[in-house]
Short mmCIF file of C-alpha atoms in Angstrom, two decimals:
data_model
loop_
_atom_site.label_atom_id
_atom_site.label_comp_id
_atom_site.label_asym_id
_atom_site.label_seq_id
_atom_site.Cartn_x
_atom_site.Cartn_y
_atom_site.Cartn_z
CA MET E 16 -6.42 -15.05 -4.76
CA GLU E 17 -3.92 -13.60 -7.09
CA PRO E 18 -1.72 -10.93 -5.34
CA VAL E 19 -2.01 -7.32 -6.55
CA ILE E 20 1.41 -5.76 -7.32
CA LEU E 21 1.59 -1.99 -7.49
CA ILE E 22 4.40 -0.74 -9.70
CA THR E 23 5.60 2.77 -9.93
CA ASN E 24 8.83 4.73 -10.41
CA ASP E 25 10.25 8.27 -10.64
CA ASP E 26 11.64 8.29 -14.22
CA GLY E 27 8.19 8.22 -15.66
CA VAL E 28 6.01 5.62 -17.34
CA THR E 29 8.02 5.50 -20.50
CA ALA E 30 11.39 4.76 -18.94
CA PRO E 31 12.99 1.45 -19.93
CA GLY E 32 13.58 0.66 -16.20
CA ILE E 33 9.76 0.49 -15.24
CA ARG E 34 9.19 -2.00 -18.24
CA ASN E 35 11.95 -4.09 -17.07
CA LEU E 36 10.51 -4.27 -13.69
CA ILE E 37 7.15 -5.09 -14.80
CA GLU E 38 8.34 -7.86 -17.19
CA ALA E 39 10.48 -9.34 -14.36
CA VAL E 40 7.37 -9.82 -12.05
CA LYS E 41 4.25 -10.03 -14.23
CA ASP E 42 3.55 -13.67 -13.80
CA LEU E 43 3.75 -13.48 -9.83
CA GLY E 44 0.30 -11.67 -9.63
CA LYS E 45 -1.99 -8.91 -11.13
CA VAL E 46 0.37 -6.05 -12.01
CA VAL E 47 -0.97 -2.66 -11.96
CA VAL E 48 1.30 0.50 -12.86
CA VAL E 49 0.53 4.14 -11.69
CA ALA E 50 3.66 6.13 -12.59
CA PRO E 51 4.41 9.58 -13.28
CA ASP E 52 3.91 11.01 -16.84
CA SER E 53 7.11 12.91 -16.86
CA PRO E 54 10.64 12.42 -15.14
CA GLN E 55 10.42 13.03 -11.33
CA SER E 56 14.08 12.33 -10.17
CA GLY E 57 15.13 14.20 -7.07
CA MET E 58 11.51 14.85 -6.09
CA GLY E 59 12.14 13.18 -2.76
CA HIS E 60 8.91 12.80 -0.63
CA ALA E 61 7.11 15.83 -2.36
CA ILE E 62 3.37 15.66 -2.56
CA THR E 63 1.16 17.88 -4.75
CA ILE E 64 -1.25 20.00 -2.56
CA GLY E 65 -1.52 23.35 -4.28
CA LYS E 66 -2.75 22.15 -7.61
CA PRO E 67 -5.13 19.36 -8.99
CA LEU E 68 -3.65 16.02 -10.28
CA ARG E 69 -4.49 14.33 -13.63
CA LEU E 70 -4.66 10.48 -13.82
CA ASP E 71 -5.19 8.73 -17.26
CA ALA E 72 -5.18 5.21 -18.36
CA VAL E 73 -2.43 4.47 -20.95
CA ASP E 74 -2.01 1.46 -23.19
CA ILE E 75 1.75 1.53 -23.17
CA PHE E 76 1.98 -1.92 -21.62
CA GLU E 77 -0.95 -3.41 -23.50
CA ASP E 78 1.51 -5.52 -25.50
CA ILE E 79 2.35 -7.53 -22.26
CA GLY E 80 -1.13 -7.44 -20.91
CA VAL E 81 -0.60 -4.91 -18.05
CA GLU E 82 -3.10 -2.22 -16.94
CA ALA E 83 -1.30 1.20 -16.57
CA TYR E 84 -2.07 4.75 -15.59
CA GLN E 85 -0.03 7.93 -15.84
CA CYS E 86 -0.21 10.68 -13.23
CA SER E 87 0.70 14.41 -13.55
CA GLY E 88 2.08 14.32 -9.91
CA THR E 89 5.00 13.07 -7.96
CA PRO E 90 5.84 9.37 -7.19
CA VAL E 91 4.44 9.79 -3.88
CA ASP E 92 1.15 11.26 -5.36
CA CYS E 93 1.00 8.17 -7.72
CA VAL E 94 1.04 5.71 -4.71
CA LYS E 95 -1.71 7.66 -2.96
CA LEU E 96 -3.73 7.78 -6.07
CA ALA E 97 -3.28 4.11 -6.88
CA HIS E 98 -4.63 3.16 -3.47
CA ASP E 99 -7.53 5.47 -3.18
CA VAL E 100 -8.70 5.96 -6.91
CA VAL E 101 -7.38 3.08 -9.00
CA LEU E 102 -7.23 -0.03 -6.86
CA HIS E 103 -9.85 1.07 -4.10
CA ARG E 104 -7.69 -1.26 -1.83
CA LYS E 105 -4.17 -1.90 -0.52
CA PRO E 106 -2.00 -3.72 -3.09
CA ASP E 107 -0.20 -6.77 -1.57
CA ILE E 108 3.14 -5.42 -2.30
CA CYS E 109 4.53 -2.17 -3.97
CA LEU E 110 7.64 -2.21 -6.36
CA SER E 111 9.20 0.99 -7.40
CA GLY E 112 11.83 1.47 -10.10
CA ILE E 113 13.88 0.17 -11.65
CA ASN E 114 15.62 3.45 -11.20
CA HIS E 115 18.16 4.68 -13.85
CA GLY E 116 21.01 5.60 -11.38
CA SER E 117 21.99 4.68 -7.81
CA ASN E 118 19.81 5.38 -4.73
CA ALA E 119 22.23 3.89 -2.23
CA SER E 120 23.49 5.58 0.86
CA ILE E 121 22.16 9.06 1.32
CA ASN E 122 20.50 9.17 -2.04
CA VAL E 123 17.53 7.37 -0.29
CA ILE E 124 16.44 10.74 1.00
CA TYR E 125 16.43 12.53 -2.42
CA SER E 126 15.05 9.74 -4.43
CA GLY E 127 11.59 9.77 -5.80
CA THR E 128 11.78 5.97 -6.48
CA MET E 129 12.43 5.26 -2.70
CA SER E 130 9.84 7.95 -1.64
CA ALA E 131 7.12 6.32 -3.52
CA ALA E 132 8.04 2.95 -1.86
CA MET E 133 8.32 4.69 1.50
CA GLU E 134 4.76 6.05 1.01
CA ALA E 135 3.46 2.52 0.46
CA ALA E 136 5.24 1.30 3.65
CA VAL E 137 3.86 4.12 5.62
CA GLU E 138 0.39 2.71 4.39
CA GLY E 139 1.56 -0.69 5.63
CA ILE E 140 2.21 -2.17 2.17
CA PRO E 141 5.34 -4.16 2.04
CA SER E 142 7.49 -2.31 -0.48
CA ALA E 143 10.87 -2.27 -2.31
CA GLY E 144 12.59 0.33 -4.50
CA PHE E 145 15.13 -1.00 -7.11
CA SER E 146 17.92 1.13 -8.54
CA LEU E 147 20.57 0.24 -11.11
CA CYS E 148 23.86 2.08 -10.68
CA ASP E 149 23.96 3.01 -14.38
CA PHE E 150 22.24 6.25 -15.67
CA ASN E 151 22.20 5.24 -19.32
CA PHE E 152 18.84 5.21 -20.93
CA ASP E 153 19.72 1.95 -22.78
CA ALA E 154 21.52 0.38 -19.64
CA ASP E 155 21.45 -3.52 -19.30
CA PHE E 156 18.72 -4.30 -16.83
CA SER E 157 19.18 -8.21 -16.88
CA ILE E 158 20.90 -8.65 -13.40
CA ALA E 159 18.59 -5.89 -12.02
CA SER E 160 15.44 -7.67 -13.23
CA LYS E 161 16.59 -11.02 -11.82
CA VAL E 162 17.32 -9.34 -8.40
CA ALA E 163 14.00 -7.54 -8.39
CA ARG E 164 12.18 -10.87 -9.07
CA GLU E 165 13.98 -12.72 -6.35
CA VAL E 166 13.11 -10.13 -3.62
CA ALA E 167 9.61 -9.83 -5.01
CA GLU E 168 8.94 -13.61 -4.78
CA ARG E 169 10.26 -13.58 -1.20
CA MET E 170 7.97 -10.59 -0.26
CA LEU E 171 5.01 -12.46 -1.72
CA ARG E 172 5.83 -15.75 -0.17
CA GLU E 173 5.48 -14.83 3.61
CA GLU E 174 4.57 -12.22 5.83
CA MET E 175 6.96 -9.32 6.31
CA PRO E 176 7.56 -7.16 9.40
CA GLU E 177 5.37 -3.97 9.74
CA HIS E 178 6.32 -1.06 7.66
CA PHE E 179 8.60 -3.41 5.46
CA LEU E 180 10.69 -1.36 3.09
CA LEU E 181 13.71 -2.18 1.10
CA ASN E 182 16.28 0.04 -0.66
CA VAL E 183 17.61 -2.31 -3.32
CA ASN E 184 20.69 -1.20 -5.49
CA ILE E 185 22.06 -3.31 -8.25
CA PRO E 186 25.77 -2.72 -9.29
CA LYS E 187 26.72 -1.95 -13.04
CA VAL E 188 28.71 -5.12 -13.66
CA LYS E 189 28.77 -8.03 -16.10
CA ALA E 190 26.80 -11.07 -15.37
CA LYS E 191 30.16 -12.99 -14.78
CA ASP E 192 31.33 -10.47 -12.17
CA PHE E 193 27.96 -10.35 -10.22
CA LYS E 194 28.49 -11.77 -6.75
CA GLY E 195 24.96 -11.97 -5.34
CA ILE E 196 22.70 -10.07 -2.91
CA ARG E 197 23.99 -8.63 0.42
CA ILE E 198 21.95 -7.18 3.30
CA CYS E 199 23.59 -3.93 4.47
CA ARG E 200 23.32 -0.75 6.31
CA GLN E 201 23.04 2.78 4.74
CA ALA E 202 26.63 4.20 4.21
CA ASP E 203 27.38 7.59 5.95
CA ALA E 204 27.95 9.60 2.78
CA LYS E 205 26.76 12.82 1.33
CA TRP E 206 27.00 15.20 -1.65
CA ALA E 207 29.37 17.96 -1.54
CA GLU E 208 27.77 20.60 -3.67
CA ASN E 209 29.61 22.92 -6.11
CA PHE E 210 27.17 25.31 -7.79
CA ASP E 211 28.09 26.36 -11.31
CA LYS E 212 27.34 30.13 -11.41
CA ARG E 213 26.58 31.60 -14.95
CA LYS E 214 25.05 34.85 -16.34
CA ASP E 215 21.94 34.75 -18.35
CA PRO E 216 21.70 36.82 -21.64
CA ARG E 217 20.22 39.65 -19.59
CA GLY E 218 23.19 39.71 -17.23
CA ARG E 219 21.50 38.11 -14.29
CA ASP E 220 23.23 35.24 -12.30
CA TYR E 221 21.82 31.79 -12.16
CA TYR E 222 23.24 28.43 -10.65
CA TRP E 223 23.27 24.93 -11.78
CA MET E 224 23.53 22.30 -8.99
CA THR E 225 26.57 20.03 -9.40
CA GLY E 226 28.08 17.93 -6.74
CA LYS E 227 30.48 15.05 -5.86
CA PHE E 228 29.59 12.02 -3.88
CA VAL E 229 31.67 11.73 -0.76
CA ASN E 230 31.67 8.38 1.18
CA ARG E 231 32.91 9.07 4.73
CA ASP E 232 32.18 5.47 5.95
CA LYS E 233 34.84 2.83 5.94
CA GLY E 234 32.62 0.12 7.24
CA GLU E 235 32.61 -3.12 5.35
CA ASP E 236 28.78 -3.67 6.06
CA THR E 237 27.58 -0.62 3.98
CA ASP E 238 25.66 -0.60 0.67
CA ILE E 239 28.37 1.46 -0.98
CA GLU E 240 31.00 -1.23 -0.09
CA ALA E 241 28.70 -4.17 -1.23
CA LEU E 242 28.16 -2.31 -4.53
CA ASN E 243 32.01 -1.61 -5.07
CA SER E 244 32.47 -5.31 -4.52
CA GLY E 245 30.05 -6.45 -7.24
CA TYR E 246 27.09 -7.26 -4.83
CA ALA E 247 23.51 -5.95 -5.08
CA SER E 248 22.79 -4.27 -1.68
CA ILE E 249 19.70 -4.42 0.36
CA VAL E 250 19.05 -1.91 3.07
CA PRO E 251 15.88 -2.20 5.14
CA VAL E 252 14.59 1.28 5.77
CA ARG E 253 12.63 2.83 8.51
CA VAL E 254 9.56 4.96 8.49
CA ASP E 255 9.86 6.04 11.96
CA PHE E 256 12.65 8.49 12.02
CA THR E 257 13.15 8.80 15.63
CA ASP E 258 16.79 8.75 16.66
CA SER E 259 16.59 6.64 20.11
CA ASN E 260 20.20 7.26 20.85
CA VAL E 261 19.82 10.98 20.66
CA LYS E 262 16.55 10.68 22.60
CA LYS E 263 18.33 9.03 25.48
CA TRP E 264 21.21 11.64 25.29
CA LEU E 265 18.71 14.56 25.47
CA GLU E 266 16.67 12.88 28.22
CA LYS E 267 19.89 12.70 30.29
CA LYS E 268 21.23 16.18 29.29
CA TYR E 269 18.11 18.04 29.77
CA PRO E 270 16.05 16.49 32.52
CA ASP E 271 13.93 19.72 32.58
CA PHE E 272 12.50 18.58 29.16
CA ASN E 273 10.28 15.86 30.30
CA MET H 26 33.76 34.46 17.28
CA GLU H 27 30.07 34.93 16.78
CA PRO H 28 28.17 31.91 15.72
CA VAL H 29 26.57 31.98 12.25
CA ILE H 30 22.91 30.79 12.44
CA LEU H 31 21.46 29.83 9.02
CA ILE H 32 17.65 30.33 8.92
CA THR H 33 15.40 28.90 6.30
CA ASN H 34 11.87 27.67 5.89
CA ASP H 35 9.25 26.36 3.43
CA ASP H 36 6.62 28.80 3.68
CA GLY H 37 8.62 31.21 1.83
CA VAL H 38 10.71 34.30 2.92
CA THR H 39 7.64 36.63 3.31
CA ALA H 40 5.81 34.16 5.71
CA PRO H 41 5.31 35.61 9.35
CA GLY H 42 6.75 32.33 10.75
CA ILE H 43 10.30 32.96 9.54
CA ARG H 44 10.15 36.62 10.82
CA ASN H 45 9.18 35.45 14.29
CA LEU H 46 12.01 32.84 14.29
CA ILE H 47 14.65 35.43 13.23
CA GLU H 48 13.45 37.77 15.88
CA ALA H 49 13.50 35.06 18.45
CA VAL H 50 17.26 34.30 18.00
CA LYS H 51 18.90 37.24 16.17
CA ASP H 52 20.79 38.33 19.32
CA LEU H 53 22.38 34.75 19.75
CA GLY H 54 24.73 35.22 16.77
CA LYS H 55 24.89 36.30 13.07
CA VAL H 56 21.80 35.43 11.48
CA VAL H 57 21.84 34.93 7.65
CA VAL H 58 18.45 33.83 5.96
CA VAL H 59 18.14 31.75 2.74
CA ALA H 60 14.64 31.06 2.01
CA PRO H 61 12.44 30.03 -0.87
CA ASP H 62 10.91 32.95 -2.84
CA SER H 63 7.43 31.16 -2.72
CA PRO H 64 5.75 28.75 -0.63
CA GLN H 65 7.03 25.07 -0.81
CA SER H 66 5.03 23.20 1.59
CA GLY H 67 4.91 19.36 1.04
CA MET H 68 8.13 19.52 -1.11
CA GLY H 69 9.63 17.05 1.11
CA HIS H 70 13.34 16.34 0.28
CA ALA H 71 12.94 17.48 -3.25
CA ILE H 72 15.99 18.96 -5.04
CA THR H 73 16.21 21.14 -8.20
CA ILE H 74 18.31 19.19 -10.85
CA GLY H 75 16.71 19.76 -14.27
CA LYS H 76 16.79 23.64 -14.12
CA PRO H 77 18.92 26.36 -12.93
CA LEU H 78 18.43 28.25 -9.66
CA ARG H 79 18.06 31.94 -8.87
CA LEU H 80 19.47 33.43 -5.76
CA ASP H 81 18.90 37.12 -4.86
CA ALA H 82 19.76 39.32 -1.96
CA VAL H 83 16.40 40.90 -0.58
CA ASP H 84 16.02 43.69 1.99
CA ILE H 85 12.91 42.30 3.72
CA PHE H 86 14.63 41.94 7.08
CA GLU H 87 16.78 45.24 6.68
CA ASP H 88 14.47 46.81 9.51
CA ILE H 89 15.99 44.28 12.03
CA GLY H 90 19.42 44.21 10.59
CA VAL H 91 19.42 40.74 9.10
CA GLU H 92 20.84 39.77 5.82
CA ALA H 93 18.61 37.64 3.61
CA TYR H 94 18.44 35.85 0.26
CA GLN H 95 15.60 34.24 -1.62
CA CYS H 96 15.91 31.11 -3.77
CA SER H 97 13.83 29.95 -6.69
CA GLY H 98 14.31 26.38 -5.60
CA THR H 99 13.20 24.00 -2.75
CA PRO H 100 14.03 24.22 0.92
CA VAL H 101 16.67 21.74 0.49
CA ASP H 102 18.21 23.80 -2.46
CA CYS H 103 18.40 26.76 -0.12
CA VAL H 104 20.55 24.83 2.37
CA LYS H 105 22.82 23.74 -0.31
CA LEU H 106 23.20 27.22 -1.85
CA ALA H 107 23.54 28.81 1.51
CA HIS H 108 26.48 26.57 2.34
CA ASP H 109 28.16 26.78 -1.00
CA VAL H 110 27.32 30.24 -2.43
CA VAL H 111 26.36 32.53 0.29
CA LEU H 112 28.32 31.47 3.37
CA HIS H 113 31.21 29.57 1.88
CA ARG H 114 31.31 27.75 5.21
CA LYS H 115 29.27 25.55 7.46
CA PRO H 116 26.93 27.71 9.73
CA ASP H 117 27.22 26.71 13.29
CA ILE H 118 23.55 25.72 13.60
CA CYS H 119 20.64 25.70 11.10
CA LEU H 120 17.00 26.56 12.16
CA SER H 121 14.15 26.16 9.94
CA GLY H 122 10.63 27.48 10.21
CA ILE H 123 8.60 28.50 12.14
CA ASN H 124 6.24 26.47 9.97
CA HIS H 125 2.56 27.38 9.61
CA GLY H 126 1.10 23.91 10.58
CA SER H 127 2.11 20.79 12.32
CA ASN H 128 5.12 18.61 11.27
CA ALA H 129 4.65 15.99 13.97
CA SER H 130 4.53 12.27 13.45
CA ILE H 131 4.57 11.09 9.71
CA ASN H 132 4.52 14.74 8.55
CA VAL H 133 8.18 14.92 9.10
CA ILE H 134 8.63 12.98 5.72
CA TYR H 135 6.41 15.40 3.57
CA SER H 136 7.69 18.52 5.15
CA GLY H 137 9.93 21.09 3.41
CA THR H 138 10.79 22.66 6.82
CA MET H 139 11.98 19.27 8.16
CA SER H 140 13.75 18.46 4.88
CA ALA H 141 15.75 21.66 4.93
CA ALA H 142 16.88 20.98 8.53
CA MET H 143 17.56 17.19 7.54
CA GLU H 144 19.81 18.43 4.68
CA ALA H 145 21.90 20.57 6.95
CA ALA H 146 22.15 17.60 9.48
CA VAL H 147 23.44 15.51 6.67
CA GLU H 148 26.09 18.04 6.17
CA GLY H 149 26.97 17.73 9.80
CA ILE H 150 25.29 21.03 10.90
CA PRO H 151 23.20 20.76 14.09
CA SER H 152 19.59 21.53 13.02
CA ALA H 153 16.14 22.03 14.21
CA GLY H 154 12.84 22.50 12.32
CA PHE H 155 10.04 24.35 14.28
CA SER H 156 6.44 24.09 13.46
CA LEU H 157 3.35 25.59 15.13
CA CYS H 158 0.14 23.66 15.04
CA ASP H 159 -1.76 26.61 13.67
CA PHE H 160 -2.20 27.00 9.74
CA ASN H 161 -3.48 30.72 10.10
CA PHE H 162 -1.27 33.24 8.51
CA ASP H 163 -1.80 35.55 11.55
CA ALA H 164 -1.26 32.91 14.10
CA ASP H 165 0.07 33.70 17.46
CA PHE H 166 3.82 32.72 17.53
CA SER H 167 4.76 34.04 20.96
CA ILE H 168 5.09 30.51 22.54
CA ALA H 169 6.71 28.88 19.52
CA SER H 170 9.42 31.83 19.32
CA LYS H 171 10.12 31.16 23.16
CA VAL H 172 10.66 27.63 22.40
CA ALA H 173 12.87 28.27 19.45
CA ARG H 174 14.90 30.41 21.29
CA GLU H 175 15.31 27.96 24.25
CA VAL H 176 16.22 25.22 21.82
CA ALA H 177 18.72 27.34 19.88
CA GLU H 178 20.58 28.59 23.05
CA ARG H 179 21.05 24.92 24.14
CA MET H 180 22.41 23.97 20.63
CA LEU H 181 24.80 26.75 20.67
CA ARG H 182 25.93 26.35 24.18
CA GLU H 183 27.52 22.93 23.74
CA GLU H 184 28.50 20.08 21.34
CA MET H 185 25.65 18.05 20.13
CA PRO H 186 25.92 14.43 18.92
CA GLU H 187 26.85 13.93 14.99
CA HIS H 188 24.03 14.47 12.51
CA PHE H 189 21.94 16.25 15.34
CA LEU H 190 18.42 17.00 14.12
CA LEU H 191 15.26 17.96 15.94
CA ASN H 192 11.76 17.91 15.11
CA VAL H 193 10.15 20.52 17.34
CA ASN H 194 6.31 21.18 17.22
CA ILE H 195 4.40 23.73 19.37
CA PRO H 196 0.81 23.28 20.23
CA LYS H 197 -1.81 25.88 19.46
CA VAL H 198 -2.58 26.84 23.05
CA LYS H 199 -3.04 29.97 25.11
CA ALA H 200 0.09 30.93 27.19
CA LYS H 201 -1.66 29.97 30.49
CA ASP H 202 -2.25 26.46 29.17
CA PHE H 203 1.19 25.70 27.76
CA LYS H 204 2.77 22.95 29.89
CA GLY H 205 6.55 23.00 28.64
CA ILE H 206 8.76 21.01 26.42
CA ARG H 207 8.80 17.31 26.09
CA ILE H 208 11.33 14.82 24.46
CA CYS H 209 9.19 12.18 22.45
CA ARG H 210 9.22 9.80 19.79
CA GLN H 211 7.52 9.87 16.37
CA ALA H 212 3.94 8.72 16.55
CA ASP H 213 3.09 5.88 14.19
CA ALA H 214 0.31 7.73 12.29
CA LYS H 215 -0.59 8.26 8.52
CA TRP H 216 -2.74 10.45 6.30
CA ALA H 217 -5.86 8.56 4.90
CA GLU H 218 -6.21 10.06 1.35
CA ASN H 219 -9.67 10.64 -0.09
CA PHE H 220 -9.18 12.24 -3.55
CA ASP H 221 -11.96 14.71 -4.51
CA LYS H 222 -12.60 13.87 -8.22
CA ARG H 223 -13.98 16.76 -10.45
CA LYS H 224 -14.45 17.57 -13.99
CA ASP H 225 -12.94 20.44 -15.69
CA PRO H 226 -14.89 22.66 -18.17
CA ARG H 227 -13.87 20.29 -20.95
CA GLY H 228 -15.13 17.35 -19.35
CA ARG H 229 -11.88 15.73 -18.26
CA ASP H 230 -11.32 14.39 -14.82
CA TYR H 231 -9.10 15.96 -12.38
CA TYR H 232 -8.38 15.21 -8.51
CA TRP H 233 -7.68 17.36 -5.42
CA MET H 234 -5.64 15.44 -2.83
CA THR H 235 -7.63 15.75 0.75
CA GLY H 236 -6.84 13.51 3.58
CA LYS H 237 -7.53 12.72 7.16
CA PHE H 238 -4.77 12.36 9.80
CA VAL H 239 -5.12 8.95 11.35
CA ASN H 240 -2.99 8.38 14.56
CA ARG H 241 -2.81 4.49 15.13
CA ASP H 242 -0.24 5.00 18.06
CA LYS H 243 -1.62 4.87 21.59
CA GLY H 244 1.72 5.35 23.13
CA GLU H 245 2.06 8.10 25.91
CA ASP H 246 5.54 8.98 24.72
CA THR H 247 4.84 10.25 21.36
CA ASP H 248 4.80 13.75 19.79
CA ILE H 249 1.10 13.64 19.06
CA GLU H 250 0.32 12.80 22.72
CA ALA H 251 2.63 15.55 24.08
CA LEU H 252 0.97 18.20 21.62
CA ASN H 253 -2.55 16.97 22.68
CA SER H 254 -1.54 17.49 26.26
CA GLY H 255 -0.22 21.09 25.91
CA TYR H 256 3.49 20.29 25.48
CA ALA H 257 5.86 21.30 22.77
CA SER H 258 7.33 18.21 21.39
CA ILE H 259 10.88 17.51 20.43
CA VAL H 260 11.69 14.39 18.47
CA PRO H 261 15.36 13.68 17.63
CA VAL H 262 15.49 12.57 13.94
CA ARG H 263 17.95 10.20 12.24
CA VAL H 264 19.60 10.63 8.91
CA ASP H 265 20.56 6.95 8.74
CA PHE H 266 17.38 5.37 7.71
CA THR H 267 18.65 1.73 8.29
CA ASP H 268 16.25 -0.28 10.11
CA SER H 269 18.37 -2.35 12.28
CA ASN H 270 15.70 -4.72 13.63
CA VAL H 271 14.43 -5.54 10.14
CA LYS H 272 18.17 -6.13 9.05
CA LYS H 273 18.54 -8.54 11.76
CA TRP H 274 15.17 -10.32 10.77
CA LEU H 275 16.47 -10.53 7.18
CA GLU H 276 19.81 -11.92 7.97
CA LYS H 277 18.36 -14.73 10.14
CA LYS H 278 15.56 -15.39 7.54
CA TYR H 279 17.67 -15.40 4.37
CA PRO H 280 21.12 -16.57 5.28
CA ASP H 281 21.71 -16.85 1.46
CA PHE H 282 21.82 -13.08 1.28
CA ASN H 283 25.06 -12.35 2.86
#
């Protein structure tokens, strides 16, 4: 039977990145798209619980013969609705993206793209999020599309470990400078915020979030290092957040907690 | 020097849970509160990037001598603003909650309470999120308050490992049935969604998210099992999401990814 490939993103159903992803994999199975009706960058793993959701069929990918729905909620809502309302079954794999901008390192926790893929992985659907390190609306997705297809083919070819989830980032490089795909760990980096304080026309303060990405990790096996060297990075991601090392430390330190 | 304790939550600055947390720890240091101005449950690790933020001093905890600010953004925004705009330094510890409702097991990824604590941990601030397994607005927070104080005291007493982050959940039990605190791992559970489809007055479909919590994990060392047995559960949480086991599996399986 033809595999079912669920595709979603966080930049919204009209973003060039999702069309590139669909075109890259559409001959590998039956592709169904359920994506937000508006940009949802930075939504993390948000879900919509206080208000109802809309879900509507759209003909935006009719030209390439792909069924698509737009949803008023977050990327995670899209995956939940896709499973329960659109497909009435688990898709065989879930692909999210291609995001306009990096989700490497700590960005995994803010990213709607990765949260959608993570939601699918929690459900037991092998999943991958793809992000191109280029924020431009008219970025060149050709290398990213090839990487996405390569990864999707392998995910469909054989059984993956339980809760399988990949964070795949693609560098902004010319084809001749692209070095290949590398398996990495998440770099220990963070955003150093610097809020821009302004006054509104009524004299009241407001703040714009700005920030600088700070990589504290000098390791050669990180996603940031791979991207800087011209490789696409693959970081396998856990949905069990338990820190086993700290668990052991606590058990030893506090034997009265048992 | 007196330690600075940052307190936030996701139920909003007026929720009873945050007042209980403040009262439980306020004599342990200088407490500063930066919390959302409205409920933010289920916001996960969302950040506000497309619009500006408001941050205003409020006198809601003046009766107990505690400085407080409300923010128009998400719990993660609160932590970022607290660091950069309110305190102009790292607090010594960050406490989030006490949440009205469980954040055990997979709820850690949807929880604004835990995302606020996680944001602080990324920044290198030892952090803990506290959640009481009782959704009632007028729930009894007395056991939860004692647990929060006990944990905060230990976090202040000595140095914790890097990126220290605890997910602490407290069962809804009477004092006589409370068994103590147990260090656990995150149970492998999920929400099985069942969207409630309705028609609006104009005949258009809309959906309410409903779901059932499904625990697939029979282990005796999980947070769910501890809570069911009358214990408060502590799960140490990672901010490095790399799955080392799957990384090894991939490296062996796909030597061409290197």
